[in-house]
Coordinates of C-alpha atoms and ligand atoms in Angstrom, one line a residue:
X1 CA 55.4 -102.0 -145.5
X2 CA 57.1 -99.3 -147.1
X3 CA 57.3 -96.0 -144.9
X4 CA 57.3 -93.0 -147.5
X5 CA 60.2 -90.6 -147.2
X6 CA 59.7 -87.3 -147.3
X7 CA 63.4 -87.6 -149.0
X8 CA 62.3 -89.3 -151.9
X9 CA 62.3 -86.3 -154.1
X10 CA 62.8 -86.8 -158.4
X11 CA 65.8 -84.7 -158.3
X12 CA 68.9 -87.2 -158.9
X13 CA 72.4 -87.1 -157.7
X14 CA 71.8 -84.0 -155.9
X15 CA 75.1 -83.9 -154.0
X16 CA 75.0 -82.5 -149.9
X17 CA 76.3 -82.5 -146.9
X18 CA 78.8 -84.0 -145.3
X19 CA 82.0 -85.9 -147.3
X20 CA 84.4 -88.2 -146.3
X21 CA 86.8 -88.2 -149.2
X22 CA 88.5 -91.6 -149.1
X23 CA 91.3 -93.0 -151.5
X24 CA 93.8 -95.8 -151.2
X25 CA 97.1 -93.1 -151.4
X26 CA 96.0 -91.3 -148.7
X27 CA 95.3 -93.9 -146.1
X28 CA 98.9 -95.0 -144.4
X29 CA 98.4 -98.3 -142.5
X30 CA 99.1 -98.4 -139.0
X31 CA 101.9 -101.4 -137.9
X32 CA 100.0 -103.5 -135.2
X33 CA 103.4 -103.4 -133.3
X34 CA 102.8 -99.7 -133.4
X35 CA 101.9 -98.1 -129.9
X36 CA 98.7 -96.2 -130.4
X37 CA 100.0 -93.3 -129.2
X38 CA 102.6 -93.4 -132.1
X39 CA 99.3 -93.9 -134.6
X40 CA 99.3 -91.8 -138.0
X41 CA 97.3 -88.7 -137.5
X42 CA 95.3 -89.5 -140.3
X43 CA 92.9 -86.8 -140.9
X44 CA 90.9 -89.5 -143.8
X45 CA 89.0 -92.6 -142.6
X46 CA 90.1 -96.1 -144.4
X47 CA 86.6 -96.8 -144.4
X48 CA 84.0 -94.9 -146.5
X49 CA 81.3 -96.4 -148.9
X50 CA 77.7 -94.8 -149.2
X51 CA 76.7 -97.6 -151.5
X52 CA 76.8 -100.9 -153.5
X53 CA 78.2 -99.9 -156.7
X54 CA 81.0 -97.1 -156.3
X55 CA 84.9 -97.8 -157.6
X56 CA 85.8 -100.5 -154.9
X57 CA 89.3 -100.1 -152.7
X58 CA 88.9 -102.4 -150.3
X59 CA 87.3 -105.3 -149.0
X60 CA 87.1 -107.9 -146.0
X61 CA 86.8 -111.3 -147.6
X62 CA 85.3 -113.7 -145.0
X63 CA 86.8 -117.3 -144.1
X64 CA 85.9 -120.6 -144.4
X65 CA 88.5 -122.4 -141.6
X66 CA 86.3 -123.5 -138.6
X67 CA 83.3 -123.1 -139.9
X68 CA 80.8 -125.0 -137.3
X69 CA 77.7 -126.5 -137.6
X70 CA 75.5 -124.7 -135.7
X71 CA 72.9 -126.3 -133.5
X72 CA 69.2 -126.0 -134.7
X73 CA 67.9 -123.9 -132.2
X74 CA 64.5 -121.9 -133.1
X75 CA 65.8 -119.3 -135.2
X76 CA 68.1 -121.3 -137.3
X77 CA 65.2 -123.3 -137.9
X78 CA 62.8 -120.4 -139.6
X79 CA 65.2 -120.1 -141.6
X80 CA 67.5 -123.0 -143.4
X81 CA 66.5 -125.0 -146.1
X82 CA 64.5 -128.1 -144.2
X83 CA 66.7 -130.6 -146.1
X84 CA 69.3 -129.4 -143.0
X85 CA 67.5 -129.9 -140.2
X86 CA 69.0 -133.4 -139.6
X87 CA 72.4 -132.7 -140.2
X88 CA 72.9 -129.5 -138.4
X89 CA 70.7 -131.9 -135.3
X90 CA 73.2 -134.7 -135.7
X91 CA 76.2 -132.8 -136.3
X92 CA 76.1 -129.5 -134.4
X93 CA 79.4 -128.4 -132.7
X94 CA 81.3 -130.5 -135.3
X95 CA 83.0 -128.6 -138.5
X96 CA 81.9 -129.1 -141.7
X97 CA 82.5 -131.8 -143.8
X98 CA 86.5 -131.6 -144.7
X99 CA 86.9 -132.0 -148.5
X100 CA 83.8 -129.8 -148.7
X101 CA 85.4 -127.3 -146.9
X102 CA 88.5 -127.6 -148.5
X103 CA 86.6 -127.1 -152.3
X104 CA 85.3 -123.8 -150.5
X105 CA 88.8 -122.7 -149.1
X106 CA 90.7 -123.3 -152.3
X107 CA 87.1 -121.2 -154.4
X108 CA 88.0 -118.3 -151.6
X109 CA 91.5 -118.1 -151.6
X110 CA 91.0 -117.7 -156.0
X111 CA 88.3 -115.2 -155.2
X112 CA 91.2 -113.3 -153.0
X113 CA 93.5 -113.1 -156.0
X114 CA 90.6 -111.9 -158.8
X115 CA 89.6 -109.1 -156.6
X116 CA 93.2 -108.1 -156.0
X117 CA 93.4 -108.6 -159.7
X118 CA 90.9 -106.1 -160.1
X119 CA 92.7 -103.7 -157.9
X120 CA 90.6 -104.0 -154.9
X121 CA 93.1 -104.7 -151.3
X122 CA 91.5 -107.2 -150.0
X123 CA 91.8 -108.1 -146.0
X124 CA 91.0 -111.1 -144.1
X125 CA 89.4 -111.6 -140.6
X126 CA 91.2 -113.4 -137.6
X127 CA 91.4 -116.9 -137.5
X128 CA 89.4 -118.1 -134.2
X129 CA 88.2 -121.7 -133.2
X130 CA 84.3 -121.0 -133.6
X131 CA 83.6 -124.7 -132.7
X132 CA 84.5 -123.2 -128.6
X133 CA 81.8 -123.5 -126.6
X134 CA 80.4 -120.5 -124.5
X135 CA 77.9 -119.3 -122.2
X136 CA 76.3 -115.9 -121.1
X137 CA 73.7 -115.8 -118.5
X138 CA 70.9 -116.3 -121.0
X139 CA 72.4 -119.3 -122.8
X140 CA 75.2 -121.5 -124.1
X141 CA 76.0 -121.9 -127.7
X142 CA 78.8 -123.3 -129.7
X143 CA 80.0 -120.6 -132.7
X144 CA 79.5 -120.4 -136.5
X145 CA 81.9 -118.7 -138.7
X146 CA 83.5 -115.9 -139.9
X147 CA 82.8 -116.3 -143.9
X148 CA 80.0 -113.8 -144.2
X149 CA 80.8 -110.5 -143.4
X150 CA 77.9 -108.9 -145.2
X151 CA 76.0 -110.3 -141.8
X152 CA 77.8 -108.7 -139.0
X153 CA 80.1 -105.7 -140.7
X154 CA 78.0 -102.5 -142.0
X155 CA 79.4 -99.7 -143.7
X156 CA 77.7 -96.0 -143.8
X157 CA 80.1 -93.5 -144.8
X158 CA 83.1 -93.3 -142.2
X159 CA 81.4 -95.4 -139.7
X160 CA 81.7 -99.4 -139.7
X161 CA 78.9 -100.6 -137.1
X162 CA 78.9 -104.4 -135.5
X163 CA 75.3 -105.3 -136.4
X164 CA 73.4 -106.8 -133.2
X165 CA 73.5 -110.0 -135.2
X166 CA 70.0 -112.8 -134.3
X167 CA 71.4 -116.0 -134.0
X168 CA 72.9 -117.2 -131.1
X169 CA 75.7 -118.8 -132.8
X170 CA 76.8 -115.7 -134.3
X171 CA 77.2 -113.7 -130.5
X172 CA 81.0 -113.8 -130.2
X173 CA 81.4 -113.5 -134.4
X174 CA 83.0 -110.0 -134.1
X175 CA 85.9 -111.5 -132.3
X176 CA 87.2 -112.4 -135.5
X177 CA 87.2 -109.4 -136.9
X178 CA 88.5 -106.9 -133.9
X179 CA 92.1 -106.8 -135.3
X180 CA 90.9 -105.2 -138.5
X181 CA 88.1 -103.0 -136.3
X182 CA 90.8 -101.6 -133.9
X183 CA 93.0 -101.0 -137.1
X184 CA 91.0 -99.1 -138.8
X185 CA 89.4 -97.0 -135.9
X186 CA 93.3 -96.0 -135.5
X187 CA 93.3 -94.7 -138.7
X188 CA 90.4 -92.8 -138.2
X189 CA 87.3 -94.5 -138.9
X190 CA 84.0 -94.6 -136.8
X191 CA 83.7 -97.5 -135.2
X192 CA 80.8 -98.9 -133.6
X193 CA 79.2 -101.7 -131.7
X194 CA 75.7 -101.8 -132.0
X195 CA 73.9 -103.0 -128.5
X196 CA 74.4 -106.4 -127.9
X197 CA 71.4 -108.5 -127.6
X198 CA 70.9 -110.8 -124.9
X199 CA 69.6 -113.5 -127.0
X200 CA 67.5 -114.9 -123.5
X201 CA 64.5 -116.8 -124.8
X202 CA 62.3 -113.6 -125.4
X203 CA 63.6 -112.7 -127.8
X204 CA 62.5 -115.8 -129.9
X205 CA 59.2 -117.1 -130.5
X206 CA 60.1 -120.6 -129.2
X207 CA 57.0 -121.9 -130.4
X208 CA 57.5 -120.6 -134.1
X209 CA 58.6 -124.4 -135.5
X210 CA 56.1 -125.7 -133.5
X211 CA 53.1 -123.5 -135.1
X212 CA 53.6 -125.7 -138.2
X213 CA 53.2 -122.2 -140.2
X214 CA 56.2 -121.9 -140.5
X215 CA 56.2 -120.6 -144.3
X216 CA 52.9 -118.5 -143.8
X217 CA 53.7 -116.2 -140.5
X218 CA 56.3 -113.8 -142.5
X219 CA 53.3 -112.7 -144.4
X220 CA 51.4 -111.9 -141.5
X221 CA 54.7 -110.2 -140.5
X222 CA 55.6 -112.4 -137.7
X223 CA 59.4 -113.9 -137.3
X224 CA 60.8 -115.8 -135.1
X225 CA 62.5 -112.9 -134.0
X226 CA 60.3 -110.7 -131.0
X227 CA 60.3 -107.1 -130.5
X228 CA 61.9 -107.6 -126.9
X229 CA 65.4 -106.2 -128.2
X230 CA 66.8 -104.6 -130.7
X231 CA 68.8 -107.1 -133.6
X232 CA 70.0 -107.0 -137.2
X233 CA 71.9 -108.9 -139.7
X234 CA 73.6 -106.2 -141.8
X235 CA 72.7 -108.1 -144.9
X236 CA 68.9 -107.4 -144.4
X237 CA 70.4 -103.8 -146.0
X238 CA 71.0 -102.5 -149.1
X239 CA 72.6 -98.8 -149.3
X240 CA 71.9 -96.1 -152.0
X241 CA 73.3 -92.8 -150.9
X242 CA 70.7 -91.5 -148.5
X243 CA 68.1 -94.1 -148.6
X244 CA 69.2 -96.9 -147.4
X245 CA 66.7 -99.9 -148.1
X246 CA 66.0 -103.0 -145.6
X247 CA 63.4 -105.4 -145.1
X248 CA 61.9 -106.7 -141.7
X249 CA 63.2 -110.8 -141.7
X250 CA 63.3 -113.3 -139.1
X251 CA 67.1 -111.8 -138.5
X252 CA 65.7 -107.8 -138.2
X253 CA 63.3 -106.0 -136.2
X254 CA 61.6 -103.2 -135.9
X255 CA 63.7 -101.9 -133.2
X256 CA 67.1 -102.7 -134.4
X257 CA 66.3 -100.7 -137.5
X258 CA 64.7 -97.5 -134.9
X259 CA 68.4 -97.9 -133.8
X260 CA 70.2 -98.0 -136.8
X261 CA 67.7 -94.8 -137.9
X262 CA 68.7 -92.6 -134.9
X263 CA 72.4 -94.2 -134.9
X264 CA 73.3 -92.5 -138.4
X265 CA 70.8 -89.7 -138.2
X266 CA 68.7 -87.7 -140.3
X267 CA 71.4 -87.8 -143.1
X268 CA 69.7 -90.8 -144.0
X269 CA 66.5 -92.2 -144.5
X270 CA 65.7 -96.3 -144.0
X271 CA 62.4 -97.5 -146.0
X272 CA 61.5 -100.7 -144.8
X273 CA 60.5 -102.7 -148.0
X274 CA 59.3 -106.1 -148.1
X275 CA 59.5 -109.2 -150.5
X276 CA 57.1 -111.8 -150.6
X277 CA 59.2 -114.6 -149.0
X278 CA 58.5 -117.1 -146.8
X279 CA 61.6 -117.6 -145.0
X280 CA 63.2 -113.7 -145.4
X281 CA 66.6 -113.1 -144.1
X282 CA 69.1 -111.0 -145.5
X283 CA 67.8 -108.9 -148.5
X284 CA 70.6 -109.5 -150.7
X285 CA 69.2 -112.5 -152.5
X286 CA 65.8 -110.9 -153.2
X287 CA 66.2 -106.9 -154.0
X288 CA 70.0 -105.8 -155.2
X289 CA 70.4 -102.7 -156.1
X290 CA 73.1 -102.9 -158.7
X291 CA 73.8 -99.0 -159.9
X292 CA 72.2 -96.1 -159.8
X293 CA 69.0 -96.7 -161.9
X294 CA 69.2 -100.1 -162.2
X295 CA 67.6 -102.6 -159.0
X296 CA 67.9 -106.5 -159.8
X297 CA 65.0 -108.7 -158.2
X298 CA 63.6 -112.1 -157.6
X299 CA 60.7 -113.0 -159.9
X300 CA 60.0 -116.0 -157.1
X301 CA 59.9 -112.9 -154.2
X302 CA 58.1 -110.0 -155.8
X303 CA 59.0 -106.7 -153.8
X304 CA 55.8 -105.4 -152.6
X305 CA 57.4 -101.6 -152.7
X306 CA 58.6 -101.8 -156.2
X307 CA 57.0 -98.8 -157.5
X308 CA 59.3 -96.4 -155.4
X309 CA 61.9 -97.5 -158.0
X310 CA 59.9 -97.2 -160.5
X311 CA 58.7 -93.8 -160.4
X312 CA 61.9 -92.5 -159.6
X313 CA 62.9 -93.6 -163.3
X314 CA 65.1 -96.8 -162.0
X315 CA 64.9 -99.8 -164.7
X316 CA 64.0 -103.0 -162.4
X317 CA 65.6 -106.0 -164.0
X318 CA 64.3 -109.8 -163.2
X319 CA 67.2 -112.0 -162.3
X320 CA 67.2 -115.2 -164.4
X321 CA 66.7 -118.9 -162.5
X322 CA 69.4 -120.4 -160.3
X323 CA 71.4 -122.9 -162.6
X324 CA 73.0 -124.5 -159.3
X325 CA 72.1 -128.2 -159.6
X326 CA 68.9 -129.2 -157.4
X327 CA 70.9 -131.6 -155.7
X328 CA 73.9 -129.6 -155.0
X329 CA 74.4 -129.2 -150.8
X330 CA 73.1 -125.7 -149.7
X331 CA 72.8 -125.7 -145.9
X332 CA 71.9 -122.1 -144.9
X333 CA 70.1 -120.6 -148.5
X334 CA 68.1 -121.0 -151.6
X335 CA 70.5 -121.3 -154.4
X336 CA 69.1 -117.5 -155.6
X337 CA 72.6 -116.7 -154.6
X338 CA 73.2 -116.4 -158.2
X339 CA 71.8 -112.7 -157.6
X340 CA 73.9 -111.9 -154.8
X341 CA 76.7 -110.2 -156.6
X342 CA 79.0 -107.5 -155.8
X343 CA 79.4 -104.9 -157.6
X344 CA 83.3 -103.3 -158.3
X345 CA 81.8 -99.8 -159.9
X346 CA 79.1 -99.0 -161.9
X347 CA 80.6 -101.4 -164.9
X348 CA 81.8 -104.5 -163.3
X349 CA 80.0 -107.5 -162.0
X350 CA 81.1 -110.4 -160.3
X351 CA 79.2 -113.2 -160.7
X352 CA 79.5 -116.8 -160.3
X353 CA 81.3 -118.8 -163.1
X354 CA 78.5 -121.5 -163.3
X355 CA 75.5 -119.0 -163.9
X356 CA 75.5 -118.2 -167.2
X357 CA 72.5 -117.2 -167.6
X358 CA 73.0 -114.3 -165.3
X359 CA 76.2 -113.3 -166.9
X360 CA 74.3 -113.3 -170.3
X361 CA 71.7 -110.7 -168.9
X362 CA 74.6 -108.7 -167.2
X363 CA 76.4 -108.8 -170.5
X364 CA 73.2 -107.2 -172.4
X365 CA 72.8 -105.0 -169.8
X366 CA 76.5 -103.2 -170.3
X367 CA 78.4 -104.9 -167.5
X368 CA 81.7 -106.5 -167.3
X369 CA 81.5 -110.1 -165.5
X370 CA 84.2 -111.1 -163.4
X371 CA 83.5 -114.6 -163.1
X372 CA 84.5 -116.1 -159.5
X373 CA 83.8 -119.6 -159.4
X374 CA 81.9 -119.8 -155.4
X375 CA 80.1 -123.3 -156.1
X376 CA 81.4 -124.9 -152.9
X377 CA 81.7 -121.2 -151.0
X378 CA 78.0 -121.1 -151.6
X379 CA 77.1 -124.0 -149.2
X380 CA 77.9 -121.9 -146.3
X381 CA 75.4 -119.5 -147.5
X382 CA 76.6 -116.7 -149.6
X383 CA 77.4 -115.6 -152.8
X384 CA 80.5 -112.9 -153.6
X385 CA 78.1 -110.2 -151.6
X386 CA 77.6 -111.8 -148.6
X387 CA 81.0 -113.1 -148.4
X388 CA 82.7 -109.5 -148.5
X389 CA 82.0 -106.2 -147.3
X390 CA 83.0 -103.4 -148.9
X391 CA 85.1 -101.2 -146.6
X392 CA 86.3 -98.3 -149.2
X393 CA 84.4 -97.0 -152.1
X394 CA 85.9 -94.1 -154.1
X395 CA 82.6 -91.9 -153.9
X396 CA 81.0 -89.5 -151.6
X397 CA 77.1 -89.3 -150.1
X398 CA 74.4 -88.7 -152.8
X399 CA 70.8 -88.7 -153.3
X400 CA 69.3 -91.3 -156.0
X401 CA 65.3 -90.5 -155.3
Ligands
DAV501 O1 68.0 -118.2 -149.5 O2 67.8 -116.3 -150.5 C1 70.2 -115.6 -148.9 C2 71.0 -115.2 -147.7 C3 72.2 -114.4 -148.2 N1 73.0 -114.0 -147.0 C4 68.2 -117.0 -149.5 C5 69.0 -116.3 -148.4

């Protein structure tokens, strides 16, 4: 359902408001060892990016070590290709499989050196043992990882915000990425913690899996996810200046996008927009807005808002089919990661090495491929935008509608 903006106005790049202006020489990093009172008065925030397209500085590029199977609880299950179900049930708690994991370490640490390559700083999160088990009065849970940081991390101008991530797994994920949070609120970014979700059993709809409907509820809009508490994966949004654009998923509700609304203000408008998918989480693999004017989408999950693109003069471009082999081990996604791409500025691409024929529609469409070869990475569930997030674009707040 889309809810029309009184912001969506023809004019383009009209340029307002508030601006953050943000460049690698004048951020100065703080020394850990440093006291915080002995901080750099830094009067420009190391974080800043109003979008998915301006000239990337810097980026957190997740991790693969200690990746965890996670246990199939109800919302895992919505979710995850079914072909999964028995392995996460006979294996949660356990890592992944080790020479898999070391395919996906060796694709990562490569993917590391092209974006540096490219100019981008790249930083890492913490190494932590997410195979620790834990409990909160609601529930006990083993971890999951820290490789996606599209999920939990997301940027609106100055301020990084801790999404109020859905799966239960996921609870104590931000604990990997606290040094880089406290480092960068000491340079001066916003940083904040969305409210942490319980996770008791309302907020799931325990009998979801047991409807047997599983692939029909999302178009009746019902998730496993309730309305008892506000949650959202970061990656259910896609940012364009002042209009952000996210879709409702078993991963976001209503009311963790009310938050996010009132959390950045009126500076910004969210349009909820919806694809037709029968397993939606995370928008990234459906919808990616690429540049301004140009919107990629999924010819298998037709957006059902399209038209607001359209009649703001925006050329919407079909992605071309997966090429990943049907047989090739994807636990957490479709293999329609060969859409979820990052964008380096409004000319460069990367994409994965094996899908050529989304390189050769990039190509004809003016952009410069970097080719990063994730085939492994993937397994865990992303492609090169869910396993970064972009801390520092070289760009300031804009209006594309
Ligand atoms: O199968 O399209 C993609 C998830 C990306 N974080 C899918 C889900």
């Amino acid at each position: 359902m889309f809810i029309p903006a009184g912001s969506l106005l023809n004019t383009t790049f009209r340029q307002l408001g508030r601006k953050v202006i943000c460049g690698p020489v004048l951020v100065t990093r703080s020394k850990s060892s440093q006291p915080y009172e002995q901080r750099n008065e830094l009067t420009k925030s190391p974080v800043c990016s109003y979008n998915e397209w301006d000239c990337l500085e810097e980026a957190i590029v997740g991790r693969v070590e200690n990746a965890t199977v996670p246990e199939l609880t109800p919302e895992i299950q919505a979710v995850i290709p079914e072909t999964s179900w028995d392995y996460f049930k006979e294996n949660a708690g356990k890592f992944f499989p080790t020479e898999h994991m070391r395919k996906a370490r060796s694709e990562i640490a490569e993917f590391c050196r092209i974006l540096e390559h490219e100019g981008i700083t790249v930083r890492r999160p913490d190494i932590i043992d997410h195979a620790k088990s834990f409990s909160t009065p609601d529930f006990t849970s083993t971890g999951l990882y820290a490789a996606m940081p599209r999920d939990l991390l997301l940027v609106i101008g100055d301020e990084i915000i801790e999404s109020p991530m859905a799966w239960r797994c996921r609870f104590f994920e931000y604990r990997a990425y606290r040094s880089l949070m406290k480092e960068y609120f000491r340079d001066g970014a916003k940083w904040t913690t969305a409210p942490k979700p319980l996770m008791s059993d309302e907020l799931y709809d325990m009998d979801y899996i047991k409807s047997g409907k599983r692939l029909e509820l999302p178009a009746k809009g019902r998730y496993v996810t309730t309305e008892f508490e506000p949650c959202f994966d970061a990656a259910d949004f896609q940012r364009a200046g002042r209009d952000i654009f996210c879709q409702l998923s078993h991963t976001t509700n209503r009311m963790g996008i009310d938050w996010l609304q009132r959390q950045i203000g009126d500076e910004y408008t969210i349009h909820i927009v919806q694809c037709q998918d029968d397993a939606p989480m995370h928008i990234d693999a459906s919808l990616c807005l690429l540049k301004p004017g140009l919107v990629l989408v999924n010819p298998d999950r037709p957006c059902y808002q399209i038209d607001v693109f359209k009649k703001a003069g925006w050329d919407v471009v079909e992605a071309p089919r997966p090429t990943t082999p049907r047989d090739h081990t994807m636990w957490f996604s479709s293999t329609w990661l060969s859409m979820n791409v990052l964008m380096l500025d409004h000319n460069r691409v990367v994409v994965d090495v094996n899908e050529i024929p989304t390189q050769k529609l990039f190509e004809k469409l003016g952009l410069e491929c970097i080719k990063v070869d994730l085939r492994f990475a993937s397994s865990l569930g992303g492609g090169s935008h869910c396993w970064t997030c972009d801390v520092r674009r070289n760009g300031s707040l804009e209006s594309y509608f």
